[in-house]
C-alpha cells in the first residue's frame, strides 16, 4: 500500500495540474479543450482506482470475495443512475455532458472505496499506513502548487514536470516513505550498476601489469 500511494499521488497530481498542456501536446487544445476538465476529474478517479484494486485483492485474499461481488453489483446499478442525473445537468450548466459522466465515475469510486474499507478487518492498516498516506498527500499538494506556480511563471511544462517529480522523489526518500525493502532494492541496483560500470576498466588496466609480472616468474621457474 505504501509504495502504491507514493507512486499514485504524483501521477494523479501531475495529470490534474498539467491537464491543459497534456491535452495540447497530445492533440490540439483549440479542438480538445473540453477534454481538460474531464482529464482533471479522471486524474482523481485514477488514484482511487489503483487503491480500490489493491483493497479488492486484500478482500479476495482473506476470503471475502462475496462482498466484493456485492459492491460491484451495486456499482453497476449506481453508476448509470448517477450518470442519468449528472450528464444532463452538466450538459445544461457547463455545456459538456462528459464532465457529468466523469464526476459520476469519481463518486462511484469514492463509494466503492468507503465500502471496501469498511469490509476489511480492523487493524489491517495501522498508524504507519495513515502516516504514509498523510505525508504522500501533503507532498502531492506541494507538487501541485509547484506545477501550477511554474505554469503561472511561464516555465516549460515538461521541465516543470521533471523538476517537480525529482523534488517529490527526493522528499519521499528524505522522509522515508518508501518501504525498507524497496529502498534496499534501489540501493542494491545502484551499487550493482556502479560495480558493472567499473568492471570493464578494471581488468583491462590490470592485464598489462599482470602479464609483466607473470613473465619474470615464468623465467625464474625455467
XYZ file of N, CA and C in Angstrom:
666
model
N 0.831 -1.205 0.000
C 0.000 0.000 0.000
C 0.868 1.259 0.000
N 1.956 1.242 0.784
C 2.804 2.428 0.874
C 3.387 2.785 -0.491
N 3.939 1.791 -1.174
C 4.522 2.042 -2.490
C 3.466 2.516 -3.478
N 2.285 1.929 -3.419
C 1.204 2.334 -4.321
C 0.830 3.798 -4.104
N 0.721 4.217 -2.859
C 0.373 5.610 -2.564
C 1.466 6.552 -3.052
N 2.713 6.185 -2.810
C 3.825 7.053 -3.193
C 3.880 7.239 -4.707
N 3.511 6.208 -5.469
C 3.543 6.298 -6.927
C 2.283 6.968 -7.476
N 1.140 6.650 -6.887
C -0.130 7.132 -7.425
C -0.299 8.631 -7.251
N 0.094 9.155 -6.100
C -0.142 10.582 -5.812
C 0.506 11.495 -6.854
N 1.801 11.360 -7.172
C 2.372 12.282 -8.160
C 1.781 12.120 -9.557
N 1.396 10.890 -9.927
C 0.786 10.692 -11.247
C -0.537 11.440 -11.335
N -1.376 11.286 -10.313
C -2.676 11.963 -10.321
C -2.510 13.477 -10.264
N -1.592 13.951 -9.435
C -1.391 15.396 -9.298
C -0.860 15.996 -10.602
N 0.072 15.315 -11.235
C 0.638 15.825 -12.488
C -0.418 15.888 -13.582
N -1.233 14.845 -13.702
C -2.307 14.869 -14.700
C -3.291 15.990 -14.413
N -3.586 16.227 -13.139
C -4.533 17.273 -12.774
C -3.959 18.658 -13.064
N -2.726 18.889 -12.649
C -2.147 20.229 -12.760
C -1.776 20.592 -14.191
N -1.358 19.610 -14.967
C -0.875 19.886 -16.325
C -1.850 19.368 -17.388
N -3.124 19.330 -17.055
C -4.120 18.808 -17.999
C -4.145 19.623 -19.291
N -4.081 20.944 -19.170
C -4.081 21.787 -20.384
C -2.922 21.435 -21.298
N -1.735 21.366 -20.709
C -0.538 21.120 -21.503
C -0.529 19.714 -22.093
N -0.996 18.742 -21.337
C -1.002 17.364 -21.825
C -1.976 17.214 -22.992
N -3.164 17.772 -22.859
C -4.135 17.698 -23.954
C -3.619 18.453 -25.174
N -3.036 19.627 -24.951
C -2.494 20.387 -26.069
C -1.330 19.699 -26.750
N -0.547 18.950 -25.991
C 0.603 18.232 -26.558
C 0.153 17.011 -27.352
N -0.796 16.272 -26.829
C -1.246 15.054 -27.497
C -2.191 15.349 -28.652
N -2.994 16.393 -28.515
C -3.977 16.734 -29.546
C -3.785 18.211 -29.898
N -4.853 18.941 -30.021
C -4.784 20.396 -30.172
C -5.759 20.998 -29.165
N -5.264 21.933 -28.380
C -6.085 22.478 -27.303
C -7.309 23.207 -27.848
N -7.187 23.801 -29.016
C -8.321 24.530 -29.586
C -9.495 23.595 -29.878
N -9.176 22.364 -30.309
C -10.236 21.418 -30.657
C -10.654 20.540 -29.489
N -9.730 20.294 -28.561
C -10.000 19.341 -27.477
C -10.008 20.003 -26.104
N -10.245 21.303 -26.072
C -10.311 21.999 -24.780
C -11.359 21.412 -23.832
N -12.525 20.950 -24.314
C -13.488 20.343 -23.376
C -12.973 19.100 -22.670
N -11.886 18.503 -23.172
C -11.344 17.309 -22.527
C -10.522 17.641 -21.287
N -10.132 18.904 -21.118
C -9.263 19.283 -19.993
C -9.945 19.042 -18.645
N -11.146 19.580 -18.404
C -11.774 19.302 -17.098
C -12.083 17.818 -16.891
N -12.360 17.105 -17.980
C -12.620 15.667 -17.854
C -11.358 14.955 -17.390
N -10.207 15.327 -17.968
C -8.940 14.712 -17.575
C -8.638 14.997 -16.111
N -8.972 16.184 -15.657
C -8.695 16.521 -14.256
C -9.545 15.668 -13.301
N -10.803 15.491 -13.636
C -11.645 14.647 -12.785
C -11.173 13.199 -12.852
N -10.818 12.752 -14.042
C -10.373 11.373 -14.203
C -9.026 11.130 -13.524
N -8.211 12.177 -13.387
C -6.939 12.021 -12.679
C -7.179 11.631 -11.228
N -8.172 12.256 -10.605
C -8.517 11.893 -9.225
C -9.086 10.480 -9.174
N -9.948 10.165 -10.126
C -10.531 8.820 -10.167
C -9.457 7.759 -10.364
N -8.435 8.092 -11.150
C -7.372 7.124 -11.418
C -6.674 6.699 -10.129
N -6.375 7.678 -9.266
C -5.753 7.333 -7.995
C -6.627 6.423 -7.152
N -7.919 6.683 -7.141
C -8.837 5.841 -6.369
C -8.950 4.444 -6.968
N -8.898 4.334 -8.289
C -8.977 3.021 -8.937
C -7.798 2.155 -8.501
N -6.598 2.737 -8.461
C -5.422 1.972 -8.036
C -5.592 1.457 -6.603
N -6.040 2.349 -5.720
C -6.212 1.952 -4.322
C -7.317 0.914 -4.194
N -8.419 1.123 -4.897
C -9.522 0.161 -4.839
C -9.084 -1.222 -5.312
N -8.265 -1.260 -6.342
C -7.807 -2.551 -6.862
C -6.996 -3.303 -5.808
N -6.111 -2.595 -5.112
C -5.327 -3.242 -4.070
C -6.217 -3.740 -2.930
N -7.190 -2.932 -2.545
C -8.087 -3.347 -1.467
C -8.917 -4.563 -1.870
N -9.314 -4.625 -3.121
C -10.058 -5.789 -3.601
C -9.185 -7.044 -3.529
N -7.907 -6.912 -3.858
C -7.000 -8.052 -3.753
C -6.912 -8.536 -2.306
N -6.929 -7.599 -1.356
C -6.904 -7.993 0.058
C -8.196 -8.720 0.429
N -9.325 -8.196 -0.038
C -10.597 -8.862 0.243
C -10.595 -10.303 -0.261
N -10.107 -10.499 -1.464
C -10.079 -11.851 -2.021
C -9.120 -12.745 -1.252
N -8.009 -12.179 -0.803
C -7.020 -12.984 -0.089
C -7.546 -13.476 1.252
N -8.448 -12.729 1.864
C -8.972 -13.127 3.175
C -10.335 -13.811 3.051
N -10.744 -14.147 1.830
C -11.960 -14.917 1.638
C -13.244 -14.122 1.697
N -13.180 -12.834 1.395
C -14.398 -12.014 1.417
C -14.753 -11.540 0.012
N -14.554 -12.411 -0.979
C -14.835 -12.025 -2.355
C -16.327 -11.826 -2.611
N -17.180 -12.426 -1.780
C -18.615 -12.221 -1.978
C -19.000 -10.771 -1.728
N -18.359 -10.156 -0.773
C -18.640 -8.744 -0.532
C -18.187 -7.899 -1.719
N -17.050 -8.279 -2.305
C -16.591 -7.550 -3.485
C -17.601 -7.679 -4.619
N -18.142 -8.880 -4.819
C -19.153 -9.079 -5.869
C -20.380 -8.212 -5.592
N -20.762 -8.124 -4.319
C -21.914 -7.281 -3.975
C -21.618 -5.815 -4.261
N -20.399 -5.367 -3.957
C -20.031 -3.975 -4.230
C -20.028 -3.691 -5.724
N -19.530 -4.640 -6.510
C -19.510 -4.457 -7.964
C -20.925 -4.389 -8.515
N -21.789 -5.267 -8.032
C -23.179 -5.257 -8.499
C -23.856 -3.936 -8.140
N -23.615 -3.449 -6.925
C -24.205 -2.173 -6.529
C -23.664 -1.030 -7.383
N -22.359 -1.083 -7.697
C -21.771 -0.035 -8.532
C -22.361 -0.043 -9.937
N -22.625 -1.243 -10.450
C -23.212 -1.339 -11.791
C -24.612 -0.730 -11.843
N -25.302 -0.735 -10.734
C -26.624 -0.110 -10.682
C -26.527 1.378 -10.351
N -25.569 1.722 -9.496
C -25.465 3.100 -9.025
C -24.895 4.034 -10.081
N -23.862 3.579 -10.776
C -23.197 4.470 -11.732
C -24.121 4.936 -12.862
N -24.908 4.057 -13.497
C -25.840 4.563 -14.512
C -26.855 5.546 -13.944
N -27.296 5.309 -12.692
C -28.256 6.237 -12.094
C -27.631 7.611 -11.871
N -26.382 7.626 -11.398
C -25.694 8.909 -11.201
C -25.479 9.604 -12.532
N -25.085 8.832 -13.555
C -24.888 9.426 -14.879
C -26.193 9.997 -15.427
N -27.287 9.297 -15.183
C -28.588 9.760 -15.663
C -28.930 11.124 -15.072
N -28.454 11.379 -13.858
C -28.701 12.670 -13.219
C -27.674 13.726 -13.619
N -26.394 13.339 -13.642
C -25.334 14.326 -13.788
C -25.043 14.720 -15.234
N -25.192 13.793 -16.166
C -24.860 14.129 -17.555
C -25.773 15.225 -18.103
N -27.083 15.130 -17.964
C -27.916 16.248 -18.440
C -27.650 17.543 -17.676
N -27.399 17.425 -16.372
C -27.126 18.637 -15.595
C -25.843 19.304 -16.059
N -24.788 18.518 -16.304
C -23.531 19.094 -16.780
C -23.680 19.652 -18.192
N -24.448 18.984 -19.016
C -24.659 19.491 -20.368
C -25.409 20.817 -20.351
N -26.364 20.956 -19.432
C -27.151 22.190 -19.374
C -26.368 23.333 -18.747
N -25.601 23.053 -17.709
C -24.914 24.123 -16.987
C -23.512 24.412 -17.508
N -22.817 23.380 -17.962
C -21.430 23.540 -18.398
C -21.248 23.356 -19.894
N -22.268 22.876 -20.569
C -22.143 22.634 -22.000
C -21.270 21.440 -22.324
N -21.060 20.561 -21.357
C -20.181 19.405 -21.551
C -20.704 18.258 -20.691
N -21.534 17.422 -21.274
C -22.119 16.333 -20.515
C -21.121 15.311 -20.045
N -19.966 15.229 -20.729
C -18.960 14.247 -20.332
C -18.392 14.551 -18.948
N -18.433 15.803 -18.534
C -17.985 16.133 -17.175
C -18.872 15.439 -16.155
N -20.158 15.397 -16.429
C -21.067 14.689 -15.536
C -20.737 13.215 -15.444
N -20.384 12.599 -16.579
C -20.012 11.186 -16.568
C -18.731 10.968 -15.765
N -17.764 11.899 -15.912
C -16.521 11.772 -15.155
C -16.761 11.923 -13.654
N -17.623 12.869 -13.296
C -17.947 13.047 -11.876
C -18.692 11.824 -11.343
N -19.581 11.257 -12.161
C -20.276 10.036 -11.754
C -19.316 8.890 -11.494
N -18.295 8.767 -12.332
C -17.272 7.753 -12.116
C -16.523 8.011 -10.810
N -16.205 9.267 -10.546
C -15.497 9.621 -9.311
C -16.330 9.298 -8.078
N -17.598 9.648 -8.118
C -18.484 9.364 -6.982
C -18.580 7.859 -6.747
N -18.681 7.090 -7.826
C -18.767 5.635 -7.699
C -17.504 5.070 -7.058
N -16.346 5.576 -7.475
C -15.092 5.079 -6.917
C -14.956 5.451 -5.439
N -15.407 6.632 -5.070
C -15.347 7.030 -3.658
C -16.222 6.106 -2.814
N -17.447 5.859 -3.266
C -18.340 4.969 -2.517
C -17.789 3.546 -2.462
N -17.203 3.090 -3.564
C -16.600 1.757 -3.588
C -15.451 1.684 -2.592
N -14.650 2.741 -2.516
C -13.537 2.777 -1.571
C -14.035 2.710 -0.132
N -15.054 3.489 0.175
C -15.599 3.503 1.536
C -16.141 2.128 1.908
N -16.905 1.516 1.010
C -17.476 0.196 1.301
C -16.388 -0.858 1.470
N -15.350 -0.793 0.636
C -14.278 -1.780 0.730
C -13.501 -1.631 2.030
N -13.232 -0.402 2.426
C -12.518 -0.179 3.687
C -13.325 -0.698 4.873
N -14.631 -0.504 4.826
C -15.484 -0.979 5.915
C -15.575 -2.514 5.933
N -15.369 -3.134 4.789
C -15.441 -4.591 4.723
C -14.159 -5.265 5.197
N -13.071 -4.515 5.269
C -11.808 -5.092 5.714
C -11.786 -5.225 7.233
N -11.091 -6.215 7.746
C -10.973 -6.335 9.203
C -10.225 -5.133 9.788
N -10.594 -4.761 10.976
C -9.922 -3.643 11.633
C -8.486 -4.024 11.971
N -7.610 -3.058 11.844
C -6.216 -3.292 12.180
C -5.325 -3.634 11.011
N -5.898 -3.789 9.802
C -5.057 -4.095 8.642
C -4.128 -2.923 8.330
N -4.657 -1.723 8.387
C -3.850 -0.534 8.153
C -3.688 0.197 9.483
N -2.457 0.247 9.956
C -2.192 0.853 11.250
C -1.770 2.301 11.131
N -1.127 2.781 12.198
C -0.696 4.177 12.249
C 0.342 4.490 11.184
N 1.195 3.527 10.870
C 2.225 3.761 9.863
C 1.603 4.003 8.487
N 0.573 3.240 8.153
C -0.091 3.445 6.867
C -0.768 4.807 6.810
N -1.383 5.214 7.900
C -2.002 6.547 7.927
C -0.948 7.645 7.814
N 0.204 7.431 8.444
C 1.276 8.424 8.351
C 1.774 8.546 6.915
N 2.000 7.417 6.271
C 2.471 7.444 4.889
C 1.443 8.107 3.983
N 0.161 7.769 4.166
C -0.886 8.368 3.332
C -0.944 9.881 3.525
N -0.882 10.331 4.771
C -0.952 11.769 5.045
C 0.246 12.499 4.447
N 1.436 11.938 4.594
C 2.626 12.608 4.057
C 2.655 12.572 2.539
N 2.186 11.472 1.949
C 2.141 11.407 0.487
C 1.174 12.449 -0.068
N 0.024 12.611 0.586
C -0.937 13.632 0.149
C -0.343 15.030 0.328
N 0.350 15.258 1.447
C 0.961 16.568 1.677
C 2.018 16.875 0.618
N 2.838 15.882 0.295
C 3.827 16.091 -0.767
C 3.147 16.296 -2.116
N 2.021 15.615 -2.332
C 1.273 15.824 -3.563
C 0.728 17.243 -3.673
N 0.272 17.793 -2.545
C -0.202 19.184 -2.546
C 0.938 20.132 -2.886
N 2.118 19.895 -2.313
C 3.277 20.736 -2.635
C 3.666 20.592 -4.106
N 3.602 19.376 -4.622
C 3.904 19.171 -6.039
C 2.911 19.910 -6.919
N 1.631 19.829 -6.580
C 0.629 20.553 -7.353
C 0.842 22.057 -7.309
N 1.191 22.595 -6.132
C 1.459 24.033 -6.015
C 2.656 24.422 -6.878
N 3.684 23.576 -6.896
C 4.860 23.864 -7.725
C 4.500 23.856 -9.208
N 3.718 22.874 -9.635
C 3.367 22.783 -11.056
C 2.481 23.947 -11.483
N 1.488 24.289 -10.657
C 0.643 25.434 -11.002
C 1.450 26.731 -10.993
N 2.362 26.865 -10.015
C 3.208 28.052 -9.977
C 4.115 28.148 -11.187
N 4.652 27.018 -11.626
C 5.509 27.018 -12.814
C 4.730 27.413 -14.054
N 3.482 26.957 -14.143
C 2.639 27.354 -15.271
C 2.389 28.860 -15.249
N 2.143 29.407 -14.067
C 1.881 30.845 -13.955
C 3.094 31.652 -14.382
N 4.294 31.176 -14.048
C 5.520 31.886 -14.394
C 5.949 31.646 -15.837
N 5.270 30.761 -16.531
C 5.580 30.516 -17.936
C 6.707 29.540 -18.174
N 7.047 28.722 -17.187
C 8.111 27.729 -17.369
C 7.627 26.610 -18.282
N 8.518 26.013 -19.065
C 8.120 24.868 -19.910
C 7.529 23.759 -19.054
N 6.397 23.231 -19.479
C 5.685 22.292 -18.624
C 6.435 20.980 -18.466
N 7.163 20.560 -19.478
C 7.927 19.319 -19.334
C 9.060 19.496 -18.314
N 9.711 20.649 -18.363
C 10.761 20.931 -17.383
C 10.179 21.000 -15.982
N 9.014 21.637 -15.854
C 8.362 21.709 -14.543
C 8.000 20.321 -14.033
N 7.529 19.453 -14.938
C 7.175 18.100 -14.525
C 8.400 17.325 -14.064
N 9.518 17.474 -14.777
C 10.742 16.768 -14.397
C 11.272 17.281 -13.062
N 11.316 18.610 -12.910
C 11.810 19.168 -11.653
C 10.885 18.829 -10.486
N 9.586 18.930 -10.726
C 8.633 18.593 -9.670
C 8.715 17.127 -9.283
N 8.823 16.252 -10.285
C 8.945 14.827 -9.990
C 10.240 14.507 -9.249
N 11.327 15.158 -9.643
C 12.586 14.943 -8.939
C 12.524 15.421 -7.499
N 11.903 16.582 -7.295
C 11.750 17.074 -5.930
C 10.866 16.175 -5.086
N 9.809 15.660 -5.699
C 8.921 14.741 -4.973
C 9.677 13.478 -4.573
N 10.455 12.925 -5.498
C 11.215 11.711 -5.192
C 12.230 11.957 -4.088
N 12.907 13.110 -4.162
C 13.882 13.428 -3.119
C 13.198 13.556 -1.758
N 12.016 14.183 -1.731
C 11.288 14.323 -0.463
C 10.816 12.975 0.057
N 10.401 12.099 -0.852
C 9.967 10.755 -0.438
C 11.122 9.991 0.199
N 12.291 10.055 -0.427
C 13.450 9.375 0.132
C 13.887 10.008 1.444
N 13.776 11.327 1.517
C 14.197 12.032 2.728
C 13.300 11.693 3.914
N 12.016 11.593 3.669
C 11.067 11.331 4.751
C 10.852 9.848 5.018
N 11.474 8.989 4.224
C 11.374 7.558 4.468
C 10.006 6.973 4.192
N 9.337 7.452 3.153
C 8.001 6.933 2.845
C 8.046 5.597 2.120
N 9.147 5.308 1.438
C 9.237 4.040 0.731
C 9.473 2.904 1.720
N 8.900 1.739 1.458
C 9.151 0.581 2.322
C 10.641 0.244 2.341
N 11.157 -0.293 3.451
C 12.592 -0.605 3.539
C 13.073 -1.561 2.457
N 12.240 -2.547 2.079
C 12.677 -3.494 1.058
C 12.831 -2.814 -0.299
N 11.948 -1.835 -0.595
C 12.071 -1.106 -1.860
C 13.309 -0.223 -1.839
N 13.546 0.457 -0.723
C 14.738 1.289 -0.602
C 16.000 0.444 -0.746
N 16.006 -0.747 -0.109
C 17.157 -1.637 -0.237
C 17.350 -2.117 -1.659
N 16.241 -2.385 -2.358
C 16.339 -2.826 -3.751
C 16.924 -1.728 -4.627
N 16.490 -0.471 -4.420
C 17.022 0.643 -5.203
C 18.507 0.820 -4.929
N 18.891 0.782 -3.639
C 20.301 0.936 -3.297
C 21.133 -0.202 -3.892
N 20.617 -1.424 -3.825
C 21.344 -2.547 -4.407
C 21.487 -2.424 -5.914
N 20.452 -1.936 -6.581
C 20.524 -1.753 -8.039
C 21.572 -0.718 -8.406
N 21.620 0.372 -7.634
C 22.621 1.406 -7.912
C 24.033 0.888 -7.669
N 24.208 0.111 -6.604
C 25.534 -0.440 -6.326
C 25.959 -1.416 -7.413
N 25.030 -2.253 -7.868
C 25.367 -3.187 -8.939
C 25.720 -2.454 -10.218
N 25.010 -1.342 -10.468
C 25.317 -0.568 -11.672
C 26.711 0.032 -11.577
N 27.064 0.548 -10.388
C 28.393 1.120 -10.209
C 29.474 0.058 -10.406
N 29.249 -1.131 -9.847
C 30.233 -2.192 -9.997
C 30.352 -2.635 -11.447
N 29.200 -2.718 -12.135
C 29.220 -3.116 -13.541
C 29.927 -2.072 -14.387
N 29.707 -0.800 -14.070
C 30.379 0.248 -14.821
C 31.864 0.285 -14.572
N 32.292 -0.110 -13.368
C 33.712 -0.086 -13.056
C 34.427 -1.331 -13.520
N 33.682 -2.424 -13.757
C 34.306 -3.691 -14.094
C 35.073 -3.670 -15.409
N 34.548 -3.073 -16.515
C 35.277 -3.132 -17.778
C 36.640 -2.470 -17.695
N 36.752 -1.351 -16.958
C 38.031 -0.651 -16.889
C 39.042 -1.367 -16.045
N 38.561 -2.116 -14.997
C 39.482 -2.735 -14.064
C 40.379 -3.774 -14.704
N 39.815 -4.815 -15.291
C 40.659 -5.865 -15.851
C 41.558 -5.378 -16.961
N 41.078 -4.458 -17.821
C 41.894 -4.009 -18.938
C 43.100 -3.234 -18.459
N 42.951 -2.523 -17.333
C 44.080 -1.778 -16.813
C 45.079 -2.688 -16.098
N 44.608 -3.787 -15.525
C 45.483 -4.665 -14.767
C 46.154 -5.718 -15.628
N 45.584 -5.990 -16.808
C 46.125 -7.057 -17.626
C 47.586 -6.834 -18.019
N 48.016 -5.635 -18.481
C 49.431 -5.458 -18.824
C 50.342 -5.673 -17.623
N 49.923 -5.166 -16.449
C 50.767 -5.330 -15.272
C 50.885 -6.791 -14.873
N 49.759 -7.522 -14.943
C 49.807 -8.934 -14.605
C 50.667 -9.712 -15.594
N 50.559 -9.336 -16.859
C 51.373 -10.026 -17.859
C 52.853 -9.796 -17.612
N 53.195 -8.549 -17.239
C 54.604 -8.264 -16.957
C 55.104 -8.968 -15.720
N 54.196 -9.147 -14.742
C 54.605 -9.822 -13.516
C 54.754 -11.311 -13.729
N 53.925 -11.890 -14.611
C 54.000 -13.318 -14.845
C 55.226 -13.698 -15.675
N 55.709 -12.724 -16.500
C 56.873 -13.026 -17.330
C 58.102 -13.385 -16.515
N 58.539 -12.535 -15.566
C 59.712 -12.891 -14.757
C 59.518 -14.164 -13.958
N 58.273 -14.395 -13.449
C 58.032 -15.598 -12.673
C 58.263 -16.848 -13.523
N 57.753 -16.810 -14.760
C 57.934 -17.971 -15.627
C 59.404 -18.166 -15.987
N 60.145 -17.045 -16.141
C 61.578 -17.151 -16.450
C 62.337 -17.740 -15.283
N 61.992 -17.299 -14.061
C 62.653 -17.842 -12.879
C 62.386 -19.321 -12.740
N 61.125 -19.701 -13.025
C 60.786 -21.112 -12.914
C 61.579 -21.946 -13.902
N 61.802 -21.373 -15.117
C 62.577 -22.103 -16.103
C 64.027 -22.226 -15.639
